[in-house]
Amino acid sequence: MAVNRRRGEVAAIIDGRERRLCLTLGALAELEDAFSADNLGELASRFRGGKLSARDLTRIVGAGLRGAGEAVSDAEVAAMHFEGAAAGAAAIAVELLAAAFGGDGEAAGKGNANP
């Protein structure tokens, strides 16, 4: 699946099929609300802390799927199977955050997920 990295799109295998994910402005606003962040700077700082819970991963991946046009709930995302299990879900979340906020993933908590 071809993705547009300039738009912040990423591709991932979820539930055995390739899916597109994107943290659009609407998806980022959804995450601001979910994490009680007043602005994008606060949201980025929240993720720079490097500690992502399973609930965080569900919210981030869910927002990315919805941003790409899929009608899925966080409960449905929580029941999905990811290549690489929890580590695979963490890798998707980190890639999405890096695409949305720029950088190589370091600021988004690369390698520090706590599923």
PDB file of N, CA and C in Angstrom, residues 48-110:
ATOM      1  N   ARG A  48       6.650  12.767  24.526  1.00  0.00           N
ATOM      2  CA  ARG A  48       8.105  12.807  24.677  1.00  0.00           C
ATOM      3  C   ARG A  48       8.550  12.130  25.960  1.00  0.00           C
ATOM      4  N   GLY A  49       7.638  11.983  26.915  1.00  0.00           N
ATOM      5  CA  GLY A  49       7.977  11.329  28.174  1.00  0.00           C
ATOM      6  C   GLY A  49       8.409   9.887  27.984  1.00  0.00           C
ATOM      7  N   GLY A  50       8.041   9.289  26.852  1.00  0.00           N
ATOM      8  CA  GLY A  50       8.521   7.956  26.518  1.00  0.00           C
ATOM      9  C   GLY A  50       7.785   6.812  27.176  1.00  0.00           C
ATOM     10  N   LYS A  51       6.721   7.095  27.896  1.00  0.00           N
ATOM     11  CA  LYS A  51       5.982   6.012  28.548  1.00  0.00           C
ATOM     12  C   LYS A  51       4.588   5.944  27.947  1.00  0.00           C
ATOM     13  N   LEU A  52       4.348   4.889  27.195  1.00  0.00           N
ATOM     14  CA  LEU A  52       3.047   4.694  26.558  1.00  0.00           C
ATOM     15  C   LEU A  52       2.386   3.453  27.146  1.00  0.00           C
ATOM     16  N   SER A  53       1.183   3.616  27.656  1.00  0.00           N
ATOM     17  CA  SER A  53       0.433   2.477  28.193  1.00  0.00           C
ATOM     18  C   SER A  53      -0.335   1.792  27.064  1.00  0.00           C
ATOM     19  N   ALA A  54      -0.897   0.651  27.359  1.00  0.00           N
ATOM     20  CA  ALA A  54      -1.726  -0.047  26.366  1.00  0.00           C
ATOM     21  C   ALA A  54      -2.917   0.824  25.980  1.00  0.00           C
ATOM     22  N   ARG A  55      -3.483   1.539  26.944  1.00  0.00           N
ATOM     23  CA  ARG A  55      -4.599   2.449  26.648  1.00  0.00           C
ATOM     24  C   ARG A  55      -4.134   3.571  25.719  1.00  0.00           C
ATOM     25  N   ASP A  56      -2.919   4.107  25.954  1.00  0.00           N
ATOM     26  CA  ASP A  56      -2.358   5.134  25.067  1.00  0.00           C
ATOM     27  C   ASP A  56      -2.231   4.598  23.644  1.00  0.00           C
ATOM     28  N   LEU A  57      -1.682   3.387  23.516  1.00  0.00           N
ATOM     29  CA  LEU A  57      -1.495   2.786  22.191  1.00  0.00           C
ATOM     30  C   LEU A  57      -2.834   2.621  21.483  1.00  0.00           C
ATOM     31  N   THR A  58      -3.844   2.169  22.220  1.00  0.00           N
ATOM     32  CA  THR A  58      -5.180   1.994  21.641  1.00  0.00           C
ATOM     33  C   THR A  58      -5.722   3.321  21.130  1.00  0.00           C
ATOM     34  N   ARG A  59      -5.572   4.369  21.925  1.00  0.00           N
ATOM     35  CA  ARG A  59      -6.078   5.691  21.529  1.00  0.00           C
ATOM     36  C   ARG A  59      -5.337   6.237  20.312  1.00  0.00           C
ATOM     37  N   ILE A  60      -4.020   6.098  20.305  1.00  0.00           N
ATOM     38  CA  ILE A  60      -3.213   6.635  19.201  1.00  0.00           C
ATOM     39  C   ILE A  60      -3.508   5.884  17.907  1.00  0.00           C
ATOM     40  N   VAL A  61      -3.480   4.553  17.968  1.00  0.00           N
ATOM     41  CA  VAL A  61      -3.755   3.754  16.768  1.00  0.00           C
ATOM     42  C   VAL A  61      -5.193   3.981  16.306  1.00  0.00           C
ATOM     43  N   GLY A  62      -6.132   4.037  17.239  1.00  0.00           N
ATOM     44  CA  GLY A  62      -7.526   4.295  16.881  1.00  0.00           C
ATOM     45  C   GLY A  62      -7.694   5.639  16.193  1.00  0.00           C
ATOM     46  N   ALA A  63      -7.068   6.670  16.732  1.00  0.00           N
ATOM     47  CA  ALA A  63      -7.145   8.001  16.113  1.00  0.00           C
ATOM     48  C   ALA A  63      -6.520   7.975  14.725  1.00  0.00           C
ATOM     49  N   GLY A  64      -5.423   7.228  14.570  1.00  0.00           N
ATOM     50  CA  GLY A  64      -4.775   7.113  13.260  1.00  0.00           C
ATOM     51  C   GLY A  64      -5.645   6.404  12.238  1.00  0.00           C
ATOM     52  N   LEU A  65      -6.314   5.346  12.666  1.00  0.00           N
ATOM     53  CA  LEU A  65      -7.227   4.637  11.757  1.00  0.00           C
ATOM     54  C   LEU A  65      -8.408   5.522  11.376  1.00  0.00           C
ATOM     55  N   ARG A  66      -8.989   6.198  12.372  1.00  0.00           N
ATOM     56  CA  ARG A  66     -10.117   7.084  12.082  1.00  0.00           C
ATOM     57  C   ARG A  66      -9.678   8.257  11.211  1.00  0.00           C
ATOM     58  N   GLY A  67      -8.464   8.762  11.434  1.00  0.00           N
ATOM     59  CA  GLY A  67      -7.939   9.850  10.612  1.00  0.00           C
ATOM     60  C   GLY A  67      -7.782   9.448   9.157  1.00  0.00           C
ATOM     61  N   ALA A  68      -7.581   8.162   8.924  1.00  0.00           N
ATOM     62  CA  ALA A  68      -7.453   7.646   7.554  1.00  0.00           C
ATOM     63  C   ALA A  68      -8.798   7.197   6.987  1.00  0.00           C
ATOM     64  N   GLY A  69      -9.874   7.397   7.748  1.00  0.00           N
ATOM     65  CA  GLY A  69     -11.204   7.121   7.217  1.00  0.00           C
ATOM     66  C   GLY A  69     -11.898   5.869   7.710  1.00  0.00           C
ATOM     67  N   GLU A  70     -11.264   5.101   8.600  1.00  0.00           N
ATOM     68  CA  GLU A  70     -11.921   3.889   9.109  1.00  0.00           C
ATOM     69  C   GLU A  70     -12.856   4.242  10.259  1.00  0.00           C
ATOM     70  N   ALA A  71     -14.010   3.637  10.271  1.00  0.00           N
ATOM     71  CA  ALA A  71     -14.984   3.849  11.343  1.00  0.00           C
ATOM     72  C   ALA A  71     -14.807   2.749  12.381  1.00  0.00           C
ATOM     73  N   VAL A  72     -13.872   2.964  13.306  1.00  0.00           N
ATOM     74  CA  VAL A  72     -13.600   1.981  14.354  1.00  0.00           C
ATOM     75  C   VAL A  72     -13.597   2.680  15.708  1.00  0.00           C
ATOM     76  N   SER A  73     -14.035   1.956  16.711  1.00  0.00           N
ATOM     77  CA  SER A  73     -14.003   2.476  18.077  1.00  0.00           C
ATOM     78  C   SER A  73     -12.702   2.043  18.743  1.00  0.00           C
ATOM     79  N   ASP A  74     -12.367   2.698  19.854  1.00  0.00           N
ATOM     80  CA  ASP A  74     -11.186   2.273  20.597  1.00  0.00           C
ATOM     81  C   ASP A  74     -11.357   0.850  21.118  1.00  0.00           C
ATOM     82  N   ALA A  75     -12.579   0.463  21.461  1.00  0.00           N
ATOM     83  CA  ALA A  75     -12.825  -0.912  21.919  1.00  0.00           C
ATOM     84  C   ALA A  75     -12.514  -1.910  20.806  1.00  0.00           C
ATOM     85  N   GLU A  76     -12.872  -1.566  19.576  1.00  0.00           N
ATOM     86  CA  GLU A  76     -12.557  -2.442  18.445  1.00  0.00           C
ATOM     87  C   GLU A  76     -11.052  -2.503  18.214  1.00  0.00           C
ATOM     88  N   VAL A  77     -10.372  -1.374  18.344  1.00  0.00           N
ATOM     89  CA  VAL A  77      -8.915  -1.346  18.170  1.00  0.00           C
ATOM     90  C   VAL A  77      -8.252  -2.215  19.234  1.00  0.00           C
ATOM     91  N   ALA A  78      -8.745  -2.139  20.461  1.00  0.00           N
ATOM     92  CA  ALA A  78      -8.169  -2.923  21.555  1.00  0.00           C
ATOM     93  C   ALA A  78      -8.268  -4.422  21.296  1.00  0.00           C
ATOM     94  N   ALA A  79      -9.243  -4.850  20.510  1.00  0.00           N
ATOM     95  CA  ALA A  79      -9.425  -6.276  20.211  1.00  0.00           C
ATOM     96  C   ALA A  79      -8.677  -6.719  18.958  1.00  0.00           C
ATOM     97  N   MET A  80      -8.054  -5.791  18.252  1.00  0.00           N
ATOM     98  CA  MET A  80      -7.349  -6.129  17.009  1.00  0.00           C
ATOM     99  C   MET A  80      -6.026  -6.823  17.299  1.00  0.00           C
ATOM    100  N   HIS A  81      -5.563  -7.589  16.313  1.00  0.00           N
ATOM    101  CA  HIS A  81      -4.286  -8.293  16.416  1.00  0.00           C
ATOM    102  C   HIS A  81      -3.243  -7.539  15.601  1.00  0.00           C
ATOM    103  N   PHE A  82      -2.103  -7.304  16.222  1.00  0.00           N
ATOM    104  CA  PHE A  82      -1.018  -6.563  15.592  1.00  0.00           C
ATOM    105  C   PHE A  82       0.162  -7.485  15.340  1.00  0.00           C
ATOM    106  N   GLU A  83       0.783  -7.344  14.163  1.00  0.00           N
ATOM    107  CA  GLU A  83       2.028  -8.077  13.914  1.00  0.00           C
ATOM    108  C   GLU A  83       3.015  -7.647  14.985  1.00  0.00           C
ATOM    109  N   GLY A  84       3.584  -8.603  15.691  1.00  0.00           N
ATOM    110  CA  GLY A  84       4.519  -8.276  16.758  1.00  0.00           C
ATOM    111  C   GLY A  84       3.836  -8.008  18.086  1.00  0.00           C
ATOM    112  N   ALA A  85       2.551  -8.306  18.179  1.00  0.00           N
ATOM    113  CA  ALA A  85       1.770  -8.151  19.413  1.00  0.00           C
ATOM    114  C   ALA A  85       1.859  -6.716  19.938  1.00  0.00           C
ATOM    115  N   ALA A  86       2.022  -6.546  21.243  1.00  0.00           N
ATOM    116  CA  ALA A  86       2.037  -5.206  21.841  1.00  0.00           C
ATOM    117  C   ALA A  86       3.196  -4.366  21.312  1.00  0.00           C
ATOM    118  N   ALA A  87       4.336  -5.008  21.081  1.00  0.00           N
ATOM    119  CA  ALA A  87       5.486  -4.272  20.534  1.00  0.00           C
ATOM    120  C   ALA A  87       5.170  -3.749  19.136  1.00  0.00           C
ATOM    121  N   GLY A  88       4.403  -4.503  18.365  1.00  0.00           N
ATOM    122  CA  GLY A  88       3.996  -4.055  17.037  1.00  0.00           C
ATOM    123  C   GLY A  88       3.062  -2.864  17.113  1.00  0.00           C
ATOM    124  N   ALA A  89       2.123  -2.891  18.062  1.00  0.00           N
ATOM    125  CA  ALA A  89       1.217  -1.753  18.255  1.00  0.00           C
ATOM    126  C   ALA A  89       2.007  -0.525  18.686  1.00  0.00           C
ATOM    127  N   ALA A  90       2.998  -0.726  19.555  1.00  0.00           N
ATOM    128  CA  ALA A  90       3.836   0.389  20.002  1.00  0.00           C
ATOM    129  C   ALA A  90       4.617   0.986  18.838  1.00  0.00           C
ATOM    130  N   ALA A  91       5.136   0.132  17.968  1.00  0.00           N
ATOM    131  CA  ALA A  91       5.895   0.621  16.810  1.00  0.00           C
ATOM    132  C   ALA A  91       5.010   1.454  15.888  1.00  0.00           C
ATOM    133  N   ILE A  92       3.761   1.034  15.708  1.00  0.00           N
ATOM    134  CA  ILE A  92       2.824   1.792  14.876  1.00  0.00           C
ATOM    135  C   ILE A  92       2.564   3.155  15.508  1.00  0.00           C
ATOM    136  N   ALA A  93       2.305   3.174  16.809  1.00  0.00           N
ATOM    137  CA  ALA A  93       2.029   4.436  17.503  1.00  0.00           C
ATOM    138  C   ALA A  93       3.215   5.385  17.405  1.00  0.00           C
ATOM    139  N   VAL A  94       4.415   4.873  17.616  1.00  0.00           N
ATOM    140  CA  VAL A  94       5.616   5.709  17.539  1.00  0.00           C
ATOM    141  C   VAL A  94       5.797   6.256  16.128  1.00  0.00           C
ATOM    142  N   GLU A  95       5.569   5.412  15.123  1.00  0.00           N
ATOM    143  CA  GLU A  95       5.698   5.864  13.736  1.00  0.00           C
ATOM    144  C   GLU A  95       4.668   6.950  13.415  1.00  0.00           C
ATOM    145  N   LEU A  96       3.444   6.780  13.895  1.00  0.00           N
ATOM    146  CA  LEU A  96       2.401   7.792  13.686  1.00  0.00           C
ATOM    147  C   LEU A  96       2.783   9.114  14.339  1.00  0.00           C
ATOM    148  N   LEU A  97       3.247   9.051  15.576  1.00  0.00           N
ATOM    149  CA  LEU A  97       3.625  10.272  16.292  1.00  0.00           C
ATOM    150  C   LEU A  97       4.799  10.965  15.622  1.00  0.00           C
ATOM    151  N   ALA A  98       5.770  10.182  15.171  1.00  0.00           N
ATOM    152  CA  ALA A  98       6.918  10.767  14.474  1.00  0.00           C
ATOM    153  C   ALA A  98       6.474  11.424  13.175  1.00  0.00           C
ATOM    154  N   ALA A  99       5.536  10.800  12.468  1.00  0.00           N
ATOM    155  CA  ALA A  99       5.037  11.376  11.217  1.00  0.00           C
ATOM    156  C   ALA A  99       4.272  12.667  11.479  1.00  0.00           C
ATOM    157  N   ALA A 100       3.519  12.715  12.574  1.00  0.00           N
ATOM    158  CA  ALA A 100       2.707  13.891  12.888  1.00  0.00           C
ATOM    159  C   ALA A 100       3.535  15.044  13.438  1.00  0.00           C
ATOM    160  N   PHE A 101       4.516  14.725  14.280  1.00  0.00           N
ATOM    161  CA  PHE A 101       5.278  15.765  14.967  1.00  0.00           C
ATOM    162  C   PHE A 101       6.670  15.962  14.401  1.00  0.00           C
ATOM    163  N   GLY A 102       7.044  15.136  13.428  1.00  0.00           N
ATOM    164  CA  GLY A 102       8.374  15.241  12.834  1.00  0.00           C
ATOM    165  C   GLY A 102       9.399  14.490  13.658  1.00  0.00           C
ATOM    166  N   GLY A 103      10.551  14.301  13.082  1.00  0.00           N
ATOM    167  CA  GLY A 103      11.619  13.614  13.792  1.00  0.00           C
ATOM    168  C   GLY A 103      11.669  12.144  13.458  1.00  0.00           C
ATOM    169  N   ASP A 104      12.568  11.459  14.144  1.00  0.00           N
ATOM    170  CA  ASP A 104      12.826  10.047  13.868  1.00  0.00           C
ATOM    171  C   ASP A 104      12.163   9.122  14.870  1.00  0.00           C
ATOM    172  N   GLY A 105      11.312   9.670  15.720  1.00  0.00           N
ATOM    173  CA  GLY A 105      10.659   8.836  16.712  1.00  0.00           C
ATOM    174  C   GLY A 105      11.199   9.035  18.106  1.00  0.00           C
ATOM    175  N   GLU A 106      12.377   9.642  18.252  1.00  0.00           N
ATOM    176  CA  GLU A 106      12.947   9.856  19.575  1.00  0.00           C
ATOM    177  C   GLU A 106      12.003  10.690  20.438  1.00  0.00           C
ATOM    178  N   ALA A 107      11.488  11.780  19.884  1.00  0.00           N
ATOM    179  CA  ALA A 107      10.599  12.650  20.647  1.00  0.00           C
ATOM    180  C   ALA A 107       9.277  11.977  20.943  1.00  0.00           C
ATOM    181  N   ALA A 108       8.943  10.975  20.181  1.00  0.00           N
ATOM    182  CA  ALA A 108       7.665  10.296  20.363  1.00  0.00           C
ATOM    183  C   ALA A 108       7.781   9.081  21.266  1.00  0.00           C
ATOM    184  N   GLY A 109       8.921   8.881  21.894  1.00  0.00           N
ATOM    185  CA  GLY A 109       9.054   7.778  22.824  1.00  0.00           C
ATOM    186  C   GLY A 109       9.549   6.503  22.198  1.00  0.00           C
ATOM    187  N   LYS A 110      10.310   6.574  21.117  1.00  0.00           N
ATOM    188  CA  LYS A 110      10.790   5.386  20.412  1.00  0.00           C
ATOM    189  C   LYS A 110      11.516   4.449  21.372  1.00  0.00           C
TER     190      LYS A 110
END
